[in-house]
PDB file of C-alpha atoms in Angstrom:
ATOM      1  CA  UNK A   2       0.000   0.000   0.000  1.00  0.00           C
ATOM      2  CA  UNK A   3       2.923   2.401   0.437  1.00  0.00           C
ATOM      3  CA  UNK A   4       3.287   2.817  -3.317  1.00  0.00           C
ATOM      4  CA  UNK A   5      -0.350   3.499  -4.132  1.00  0.00           C
ATOM      5  CA  UNK A   6      -1.340   5.912  -1.380  1.00  0.00           C
ATOM      6  CA  UNK A   7      -1.403   8.874  -3.803  1.00  0.00           C
ATOM      7  CA  UNK A   8      -4.363   7.749  -5.939  1.00  0.00           C
ATOM      8  CA  UNK A   9      -6.272   6.696  -2.818  1.00  0.00           C
ATOM      9  CA  UNK A  10      -5.752  10.133  -1.280  1.00  0.00           C
ATOM     10  CA  UNK A  11      -6.778  11.766  -4.563  1.00  0.00           C
ATOM     11  CA  UNK A  12     -10.103   9.965  -4.503  1.00  0.00           C
ATOM     12  CA  UNK A  13     -10.648  10.959  -0.877  1.00  0.00           C
ATOM     13  CA  UNK A  14      -9.899  14.645  -1.513  1.00  0.00           C
ATOM     14  CA  UNK A  15     -12.039  14.812  -4.661  1.00  0.00           C
ATOM     15  CA  UNK A  16     -15.005  13.721  -2.558  1.00  0.00           C
ATOM     16  CA  UNK A  17     -14.500  16.635  -0.163  1.00  0.00           C
ATOM     17  CA  UNK A  18     -16.062  20.054  -0.556  1.00  0.00           C
ATOM     18  CA  UNK A  19     -12.724  21.698  -1.410  1.00  0.00           C
ATOM     19  CA  UNK A  20     -12.034  23.756  -4.507  1.00  0.00           C
ATOM     20  CA  UNK A  21      -9.268  22.619  -6.861  1.00  0.00           C
ATOM     21  CA  UNK A  22      -6.625  24.805  -5.232  1.00  0.00           C
ATOM     22  CA  UNK A  23      -7.409  23.484  -1.758  1.00  0.00           C
ATOM     23  CA  UNK A  24      -7.337  19.905  -3.057  1.00  0.00           C
ATOM     24  CA  UNK A  25      -3.908  20.383  -4.637  1.00  0.00           C
ATOM     25  CA  UNK A  26      -2.506  22.168  -1.562  1.00  0.00           C
ATOM     26  CA  UNK A  27      -3.854  19.590   0.892  1.00  0.00           C
ATOM     27  CA  UNK A  28      -2.656  16.693  -1.242  1.00  0.00           C
ATOM     28  CA  UNK A  29       0.801  18.281  -1.556  1.00  0.00           C
ATOM     29  CA  UNK A  30       1.057  18.679   2.213  1.00  0.00           C
ATOM     30  CA  UNK A  31       0.029  15.060   2.775  1.00  0.00           C
ATOM     31  CA  UNK A  32       2.508  13.848   0.137  1.00  0.00           C
ATOM     32  CA  UNK A  33       5.381  15.785   1.726  1.00  0.00           C
ATOM     33  CA  UNK A  34       4.570  14.285   5.129  1.00  0.00           C
ATOM     34  CA  UNK A  35       4.188  10.823   3.603  1.00  0.00           C
ATOM     35  CA  UNK A  36       7.466  10.990   1.665  1.00  0.00           C
ATOM     36  CA  UNK A  37       9.304  12.338   4.700  1.00  0.00           C
ATOM     37  CA  UNK A  38       7.969   9.473   6.841  1.00  0.00           C
ATOM     38  CA  UNK A  39       8.966   6.919   4.202  1.00  0.00           C
ATOM     39  CA  UNK A  40      12.423   8.470   3.963  1.00  0.00           C
ATOM     40  CA  UNK A  41      12.935   8.119   7.703  1.00  0.00           C
ATOM     41  CA  UNK A  42      11.483   4.592   7.846  1.00  0.00           C
ATOM     42  CA  UNK A  43      13.176   3.104   4.798  1.00  0.00           C
ATOM     43  CA  UNK A  44      16.347   5.115   5.341  1.00  0.00           C
ATOM     44  CA  UNK A  45      16.687   3.466   8.734  1.00  0.00           C
ATOM     45  CA  UNK A  46      16.469  -0.070   7.380  1.00  0.00           C
ATOM     46  CA  UNK A  47      18.602   0.398   4.271  1.00  0.00           C
ATOM     47  CA  UNK A  48      22.261   0.926   5.060  1.00  0.00           C
ATOM     48  CA  UNK A  49      22.994   2.373   1.607  1.00  0.00           C
ATOM     49  CA  UNK A  50      20.529   5.199   2.115  1.00  0.00           C
ATOM     50  CA  UNK A  51      23.376   7.604   2.843  1.00  0.00           C
ATOM     51  CA  UNK A  52      24.814   7.109  -0.641  1.00  0.00           C
ATOM     52  CA  UNK A  53      22.858   9.420  -2.892  1.00  0.00           C
ATOM     53  CA  UNK A  54      24.027  10.409  -6.342  1.00  0.00           C
ATOM     54  CA  UNK A  55      24.158  14.234  -6.249  1.00  0.00           C
ATOM     55  CA  UNK A  56      23.405  14.506  -9.978  1.00  0.00           C
ATOM     56  CA  UNK A  57      20.300  12.336  -9.602  1.00  0.00           C
ATOM     57  CA  UNK A  58      19.197  14.365  -6.573  1.00  0.00           C
ATOM     58  CA  UNK A  59      19.695  17.600  -8.516  1.00  0.00           C
ATOM     59  CA  UNK A  60      17.698  16.320 -11.479  1.00  0.00           C
ATOM     60  CA  UNK A  61      14.873  15.173  -9.166  1.00  0.00           C
ATOM     61  CA  UNK A  62      14.732  18.516  -7.370  1.00  0.00           C
ATOM     62  CA  UNK A  63      14.828  20.460 -10.643  1.00  0.00           C
ATOM     63  CA  UNK A  64      12.090  18.281 -12.170  1.00  0.00           C
ATOM     64  CA  UNK A  65       9.827  18.712  -9.144  1.00  0.00           C
ATOM     65  CA  UNK A  66      10.286  22.492  -9.138  1.00  0.00           C
ATOM     66  CA  UNK A  67       9.690  22.710 -12.880  1.00  0.00           C
ATOM     67  CA  UNK A  68       6.591  20.524 -12.660  1.00  0.00           C
ATOM     68  CA  UNK A  69       5.193  22.584  -9.802  1.00  0.00           C
ATOM     69  CA  UNK A  70       5.793  25.839 -11.653  1.00  0.00           C
ATOM     70  CA  UNK A  71       4.325  24.697 -14.983  1.00  0.00           C
ATOM     71  CA  UNK A  72       1.334  22.905 -13.463  1.00  0.00           C
ATOM     72  CA  UNK A  73       0.150  26.083 -11.763  1.00  0.00           C
ATOM     73  CA  UNK A  74      -0.710  27.592 -15.141  1.00  0.00           C
ATOM     74  CA  UNK A  75      -2.729  24.516 -16.059  1.00  0.00           C
ATOM     75  CA  UNK A  76      -4.536  24.523 -12.706  1.00  0.00           C
ATOM     76  CA  UNK A  77      -5.432  28.212 -13.047  1.00  0.00           C
ATOM     77  CA  UNK A  78      -6.746  27.698 -16.601  1.00  0.00           C
ATOM     78  CA  UNK A  79      -9.111  24.887 -15.573  1.00  0.00           C
ATOM     79  CA  UNK A  80     -12.577  25.224 -14.159  1.00  0.00           C
ATOM     80  CA  UNK A  81     -13.626  23.213 -11.106  1.00  0.00           C
ATOM     81  CA  UNK A  82     -15.551  20.798 -13.322  1.00  0.00           C
ATOM     82  CA  UNK A  83     -12.629  20.315 -15.714  1.00  0.00           C
ATOM     83  CA  UNK A  84     -10.246  19.725 -12.792  1.00  0.00           C
ATOM     84  CA  UNK A  85     -12.454  17.040 -11.250  1.00  0.00           C
ATOM     85  CA  UNK A  86     -13.060  15.377 -14.625  1.00  0.00           C
ATOM     86  CA  UNK A  87      -9.330  15.220 -15.462  1.00  0.00           C
ATOM     87  CA  UNK A  88      -8.393  14.187 -11.935  1.00  0.00           C
ATOM     88  CA  UNK A  89     -10.865  11.289 -12.090  1.00  0.00           C
ATOM     89  CA  UNK A  90      -9.507  10.243 -15.496  1.00  0.00           C
ATOM     90  CA  UNK A  91      -5.930  10.294 -14.223  1.00  0.00           C
ATOM     91  CA  UNK A  92      -6.837   8.350 -11.074  1.00  0.00           C
ATOM     92  CA  UNK A  93      -8.655   5.744 -13.171  1.00  0.00           C
ATOM     93  CA  UNK A  94      -5.682   5.431 -15.528  1.00  0.00           C
ATOM     94  CA  UNK A  95      -3.167   5.023 -12.704  1.00  0.00           C
ATOM     95  CA  UNK A  96      -5.389   2.574 -10.819  1.00  0.00           C
ATOM     96  CA  UNK A  97      -5.982   0.524 -13.979  1.00  0.00           C
ATOM     97  CA  UNK A  98      -2.253   0.350 -14.604  1.00  0.00           C
ATOM     98  CA  UNK A  99      -1.608  -0.873 -11.044  1.00  0.00           C
ATOM     99  CA  UNK A 100      -4.309  -3.529 -11.344  1.00  0.00           C
ATOM    100  CA  UNK A 101      -3.143  -4.731 -14.764  1.00  0.00           C
ATOM    101  CA  UNK A 102       0.521  -4.730 -13.795  1.00  0.00           C
ATOM    102  CA  UNK A 103      -0.224  -6.540 -10.514  1.00  0.00           C
ATOM    103  CA  UNK A 104      -2.269  -9.127 -12.404  1.00  0.00           C
ATOM    104  CA  UNK A 105       0.557  -9.558 -14.908  1.00  0.00           C
ATOM    105  CA  UNK A 106       3.047 -10.107 -12.084  1.00  0.00           C
ATOM    106  CA  UNK A 107       0.767 -12.644 -10.409  1.00  0.00           C
ATOM    107  CA  UNK A 108       0.289 -14.500 -13.676  1.00  0.00           C
ATOM    108  CA  UNK A 109       4.023 -14.462 -14.393  1.00  0.00           C
ATOM    109  CA  UNK A 110       4.887 -15.632 -10.847  1.00  0.00           C
ATOM    110  CA  UNK A 111       2.431 -18.524 -11.088  1.00  0.00           C
ATOM    111  CA  UNK A 112       3.640 -19.606 -14.501  1.00  0.00           C
ATOM    112  CA  UNK A 113       7.267 -19.390 -13.299  1.00  0.00           C
ATOM    113  CA  UNK A 114       6.514 -21.513 -10.216  1.00  0.00           C
ATOM    114  CA  UNK A 115       4.627 -24.095 -12.299  1.00  0.00           C
ATOM    115  CA  UNK A 116       7.505 -24.279 -14.796  1.00  0.00           C
ATOM    116  CA  UNK A 117      10.091 -24.789 -12.029  1.00  0.00           C
ATOM    117  CA  UNK A 118       8.139 -27.701 -10.494  1.00  0.00           C
TER     118      UNK A 118
END
């Protein structure tokens, strides 16, 4: 569940009586807290967590800042109805991918275990 908490939170926030800006801000705050908690938890159990490629970290930080800056224009151009429609489409797409990919992995794992027996 740690990898799919984002789409679940999206669905929860879309059901609330928030406007699109409040949804994005609340989701961003929850994601920061969630990622920080995961960093502490997984960083404590992985002894290579201290080795971070500075170039990769720089690219990740730059990409997140660029995405945040560019997405604001899109958010401001959308109406509330358009935002909810597109958010639901994106959530459905991501959820469908997770279900299909999980099913594929289960099918592959079963066929691999049958072949090894």
